[in-house]
mmCIF file of C-alpha atoms in Angstrom:
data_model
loop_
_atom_site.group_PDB
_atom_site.id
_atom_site.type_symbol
_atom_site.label_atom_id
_atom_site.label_comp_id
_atom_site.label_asym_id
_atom_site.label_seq_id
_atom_site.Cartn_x
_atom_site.Cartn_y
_atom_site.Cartn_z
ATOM 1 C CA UNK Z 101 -30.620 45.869 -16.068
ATOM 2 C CA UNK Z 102 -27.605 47.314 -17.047
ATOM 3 C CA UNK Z 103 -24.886 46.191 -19.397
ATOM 4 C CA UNK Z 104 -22.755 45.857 -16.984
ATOM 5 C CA UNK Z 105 -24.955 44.074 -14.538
ATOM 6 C CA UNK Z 106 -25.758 41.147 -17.160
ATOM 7 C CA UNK Z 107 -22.383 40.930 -17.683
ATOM 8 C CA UNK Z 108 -21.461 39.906 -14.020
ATOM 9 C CA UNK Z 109 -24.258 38.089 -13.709
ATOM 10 C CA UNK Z 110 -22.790 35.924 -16.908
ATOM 11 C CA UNK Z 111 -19.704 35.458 -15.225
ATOM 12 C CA UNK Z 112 -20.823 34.959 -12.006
ATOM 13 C CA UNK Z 113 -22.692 31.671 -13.367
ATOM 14 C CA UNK Z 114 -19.998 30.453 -15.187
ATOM 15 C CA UNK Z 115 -17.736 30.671 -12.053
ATOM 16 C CA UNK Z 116 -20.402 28.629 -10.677
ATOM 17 C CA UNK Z 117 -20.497 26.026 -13.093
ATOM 18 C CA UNK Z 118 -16.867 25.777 -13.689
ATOM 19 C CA UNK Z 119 -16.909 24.702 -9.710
ATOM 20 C CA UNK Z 120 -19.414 22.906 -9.853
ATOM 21 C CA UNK Z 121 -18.151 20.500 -12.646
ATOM 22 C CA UNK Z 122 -14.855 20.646 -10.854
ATOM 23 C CA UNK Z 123 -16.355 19.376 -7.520
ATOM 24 C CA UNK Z 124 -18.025 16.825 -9.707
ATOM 25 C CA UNK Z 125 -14.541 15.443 -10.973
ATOM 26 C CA UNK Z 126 -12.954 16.001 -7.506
ATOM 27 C CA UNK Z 127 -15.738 13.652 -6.189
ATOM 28 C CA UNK Z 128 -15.430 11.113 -9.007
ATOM 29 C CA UNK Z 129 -11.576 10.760 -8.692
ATOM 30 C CA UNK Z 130 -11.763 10.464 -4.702
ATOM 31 C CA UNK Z 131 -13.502 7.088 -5.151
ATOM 32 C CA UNK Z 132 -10.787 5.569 -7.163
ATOM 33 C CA UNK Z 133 -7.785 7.012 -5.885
ATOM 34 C CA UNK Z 134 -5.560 4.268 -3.713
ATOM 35 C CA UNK Z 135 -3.067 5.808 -1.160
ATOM 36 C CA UNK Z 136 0.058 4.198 0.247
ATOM 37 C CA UNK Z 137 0.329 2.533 3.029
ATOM 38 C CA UNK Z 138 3.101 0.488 4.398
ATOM 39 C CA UNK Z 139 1.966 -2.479 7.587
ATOM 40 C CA UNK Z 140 2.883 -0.235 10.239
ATOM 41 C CA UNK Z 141 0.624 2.611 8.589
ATOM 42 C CA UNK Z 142 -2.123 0.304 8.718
ATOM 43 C CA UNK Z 143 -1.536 -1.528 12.305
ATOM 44 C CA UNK Z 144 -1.689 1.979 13.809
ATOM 45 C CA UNK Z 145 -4.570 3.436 11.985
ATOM 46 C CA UNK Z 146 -6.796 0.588 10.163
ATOM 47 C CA UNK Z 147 -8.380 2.551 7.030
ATOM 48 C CA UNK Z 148 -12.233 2.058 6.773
ATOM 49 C CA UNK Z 149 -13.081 -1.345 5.369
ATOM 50 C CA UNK Z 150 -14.585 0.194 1.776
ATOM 51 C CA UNK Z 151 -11.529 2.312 1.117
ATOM 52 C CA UNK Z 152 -9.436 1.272 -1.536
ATOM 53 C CA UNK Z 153 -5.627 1.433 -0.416
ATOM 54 C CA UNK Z 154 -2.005 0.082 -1.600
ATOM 55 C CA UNK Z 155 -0.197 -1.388 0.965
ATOM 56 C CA UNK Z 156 3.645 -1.802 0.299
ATOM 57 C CA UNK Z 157 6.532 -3.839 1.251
ATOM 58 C CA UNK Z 158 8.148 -7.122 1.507
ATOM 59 C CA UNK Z 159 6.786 -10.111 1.299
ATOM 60 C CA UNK Z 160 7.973 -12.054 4.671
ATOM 61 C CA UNK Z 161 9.763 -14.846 4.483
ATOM 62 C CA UNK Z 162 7.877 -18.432 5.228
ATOM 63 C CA UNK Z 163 4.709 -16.934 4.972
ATOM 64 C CA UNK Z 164 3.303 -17.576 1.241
ATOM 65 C CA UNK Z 165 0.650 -20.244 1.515
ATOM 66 C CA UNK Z 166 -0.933 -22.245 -2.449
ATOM 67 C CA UNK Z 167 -4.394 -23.041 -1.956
ATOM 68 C CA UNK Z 168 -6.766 -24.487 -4.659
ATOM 69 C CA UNK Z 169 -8.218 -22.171 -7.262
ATOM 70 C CA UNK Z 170 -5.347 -19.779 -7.616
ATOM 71 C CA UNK Z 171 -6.190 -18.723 -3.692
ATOM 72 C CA UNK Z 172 -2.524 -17.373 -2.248
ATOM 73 C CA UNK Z 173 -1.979 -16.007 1.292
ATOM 74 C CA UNK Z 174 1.142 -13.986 2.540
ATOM 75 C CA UNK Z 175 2.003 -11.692 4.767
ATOM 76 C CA UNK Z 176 4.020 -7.703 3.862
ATOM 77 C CA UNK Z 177 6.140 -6.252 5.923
ATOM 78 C CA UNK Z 178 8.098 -3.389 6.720
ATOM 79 C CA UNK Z 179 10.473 -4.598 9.115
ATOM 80 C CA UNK Z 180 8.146 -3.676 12.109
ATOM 81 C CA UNK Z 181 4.920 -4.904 11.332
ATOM 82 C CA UNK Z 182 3.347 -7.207 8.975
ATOM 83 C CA UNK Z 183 -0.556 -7.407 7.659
ATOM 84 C CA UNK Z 184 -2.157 -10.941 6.341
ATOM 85 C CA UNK Z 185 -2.790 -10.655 2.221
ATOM 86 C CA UNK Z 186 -5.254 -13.099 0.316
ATOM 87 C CA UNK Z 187 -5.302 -12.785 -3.362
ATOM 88 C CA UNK Z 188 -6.931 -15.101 -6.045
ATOM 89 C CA UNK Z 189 -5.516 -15.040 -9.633
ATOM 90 C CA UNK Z 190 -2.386 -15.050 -11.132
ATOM 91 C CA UNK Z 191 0.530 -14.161 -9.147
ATOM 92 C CA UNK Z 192 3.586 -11.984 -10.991
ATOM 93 C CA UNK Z 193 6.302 -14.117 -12.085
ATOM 94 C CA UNK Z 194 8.848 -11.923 -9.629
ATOM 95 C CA UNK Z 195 6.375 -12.647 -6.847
ATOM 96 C CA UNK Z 196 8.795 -14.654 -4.309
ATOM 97 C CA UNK Z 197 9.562 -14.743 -0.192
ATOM 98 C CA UNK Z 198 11.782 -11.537 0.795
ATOM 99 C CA UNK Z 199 11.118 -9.476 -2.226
ATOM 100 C CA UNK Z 200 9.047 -6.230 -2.811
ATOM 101 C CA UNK Z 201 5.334 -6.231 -3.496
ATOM 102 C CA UNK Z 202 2.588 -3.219 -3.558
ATOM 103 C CA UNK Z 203 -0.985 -4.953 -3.402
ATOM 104 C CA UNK Z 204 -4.262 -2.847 -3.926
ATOM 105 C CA UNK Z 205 -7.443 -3.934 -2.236
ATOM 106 C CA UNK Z 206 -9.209 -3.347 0.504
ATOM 107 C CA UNK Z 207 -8.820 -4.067 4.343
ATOM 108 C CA UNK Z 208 -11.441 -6.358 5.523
ATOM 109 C CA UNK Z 209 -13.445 -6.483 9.217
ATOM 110 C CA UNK Z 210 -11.148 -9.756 10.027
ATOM 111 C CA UNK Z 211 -8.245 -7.284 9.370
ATOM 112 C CA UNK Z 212 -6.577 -9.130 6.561
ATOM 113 C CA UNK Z 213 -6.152 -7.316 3.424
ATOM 114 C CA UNK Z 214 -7.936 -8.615 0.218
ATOM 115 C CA UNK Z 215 -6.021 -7.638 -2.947
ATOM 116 C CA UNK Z 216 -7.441 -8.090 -6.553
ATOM 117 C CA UNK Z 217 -4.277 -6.423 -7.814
ATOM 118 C CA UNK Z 218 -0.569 -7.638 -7.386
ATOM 119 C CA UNK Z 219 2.890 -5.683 -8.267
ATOM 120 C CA UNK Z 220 6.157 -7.081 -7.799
ATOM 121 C CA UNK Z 221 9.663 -6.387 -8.748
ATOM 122 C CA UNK Z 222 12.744 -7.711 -8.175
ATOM 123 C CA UNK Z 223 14.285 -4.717 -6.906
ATOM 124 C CA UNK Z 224 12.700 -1.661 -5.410
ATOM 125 C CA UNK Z 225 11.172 -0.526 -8.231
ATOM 126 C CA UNK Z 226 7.855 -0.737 -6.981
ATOM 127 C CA UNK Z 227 8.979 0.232 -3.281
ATOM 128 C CA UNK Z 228 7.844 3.151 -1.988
ATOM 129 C CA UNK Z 229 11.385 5.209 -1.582
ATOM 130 C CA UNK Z 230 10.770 5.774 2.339
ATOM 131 C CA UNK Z 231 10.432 1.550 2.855
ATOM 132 C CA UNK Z 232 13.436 1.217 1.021
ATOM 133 C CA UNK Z 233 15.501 3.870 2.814
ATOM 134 C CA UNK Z 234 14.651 2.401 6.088
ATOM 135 C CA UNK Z 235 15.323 -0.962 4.770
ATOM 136 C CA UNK Z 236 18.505 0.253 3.397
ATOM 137 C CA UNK Z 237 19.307 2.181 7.216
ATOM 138 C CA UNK Z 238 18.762 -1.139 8.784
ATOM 139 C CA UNK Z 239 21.010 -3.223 6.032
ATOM 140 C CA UNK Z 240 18.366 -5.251 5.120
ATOM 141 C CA UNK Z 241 18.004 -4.485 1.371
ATOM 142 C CA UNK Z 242 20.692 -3.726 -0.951
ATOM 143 C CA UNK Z 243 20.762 -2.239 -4.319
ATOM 144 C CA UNK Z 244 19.324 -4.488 -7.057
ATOM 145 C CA UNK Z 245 19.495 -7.290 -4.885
ATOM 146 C CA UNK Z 246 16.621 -6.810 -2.419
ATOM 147 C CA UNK Z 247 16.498 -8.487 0.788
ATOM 148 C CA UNK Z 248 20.000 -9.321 1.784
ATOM 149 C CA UNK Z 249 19.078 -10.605 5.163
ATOM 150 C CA UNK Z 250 16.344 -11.698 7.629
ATOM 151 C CA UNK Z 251 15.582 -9.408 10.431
ATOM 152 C CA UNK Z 252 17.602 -9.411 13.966
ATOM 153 C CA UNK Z 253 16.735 -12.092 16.253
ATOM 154 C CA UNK Z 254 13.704 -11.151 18.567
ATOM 155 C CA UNK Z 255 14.438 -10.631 21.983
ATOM 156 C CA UNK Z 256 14.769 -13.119 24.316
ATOM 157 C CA UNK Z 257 10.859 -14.138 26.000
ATOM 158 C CA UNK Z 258 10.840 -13.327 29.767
ATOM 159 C CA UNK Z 259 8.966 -16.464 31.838
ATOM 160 C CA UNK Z 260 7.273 -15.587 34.854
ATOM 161 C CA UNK Z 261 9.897 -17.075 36.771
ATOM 162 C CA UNK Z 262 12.464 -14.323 35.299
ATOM 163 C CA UNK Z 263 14.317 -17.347 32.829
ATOM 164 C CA UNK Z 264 14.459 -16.208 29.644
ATOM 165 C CA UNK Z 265 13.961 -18.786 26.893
#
């Protein structure tokens, strides 16, 4: 072999082992990376049920329910949709009805999301800037105050008699 035949060969396996180790730390780093996802993200594509995920919003009002053993349930919303939260432990002390939240966990088969980590903020610090834009399009959330308001009134229920109620 030539000179310059060992020499490509040299470089040639250290181009392989650079990607190698670099697929190795891609792979690593894929199993604890969390993406964002807001309620209607997940109501119109449910991620698989081992995939770690943040899911982002507002916590909607009337919905936080104490149990025994530091056990809470809510609900986040966006506005448009809304996805069922458990989480045990210790709850931030911002953590209140109508103010923004990011959870981490996973989405269960029952599809209510179990968190083992809680963020919240009394303004939208934590808010992903598109929630808060929309929020902000829709006046529900001003600056430094969060939630201003509750959402429009539904629309009326049509009977099957044509009354609405």
């Amino acid at each position: 072999m030539t000179r310059k035949t060992k020499r490509l060969y040299s470089i040639g396996a250290i181009v392989i082992v650079i990607g190698a180790a670099a697929g190795l730390v891609l792979t690593a780093l894929s199993d604890s990376v969390a993406f964002f996802n807001s309620p209607s993200d997940i109501v119109a594509k449910a991620p698989a049920p081992s995939q770690r995920i943040r899911l982002g919003g507002l916590v909607e009002q009337g919905s936080v329910v104490r149990g025994g053993s530091q056990k809470v349930t809510f609900r986040v919303t966006d506005t448009i949709e809304s996805v069922p939260v458990t989480y045990t432990g210790l709850l931030p002390d911002l953590f209140r009805e109508g103010q923004g939240v990011v959870t981490e966990g996973t989405l269960g088969p029952d599809n209510v999301f179990v968190a083992d980590t809680v963020l919240a903020k009394h303004d939208e610090n934590y808010m992903p800037k598109e929630v808060v834009d929309d929020l902000k399009a829709r006046g529900l959330w001003e600056e430094g105050k969060g939630m201003v308001k509750s959402d429009p009134q539904p629309a009326p229920v049509q009977t099957e008699s044509g009354a609405s109620s």
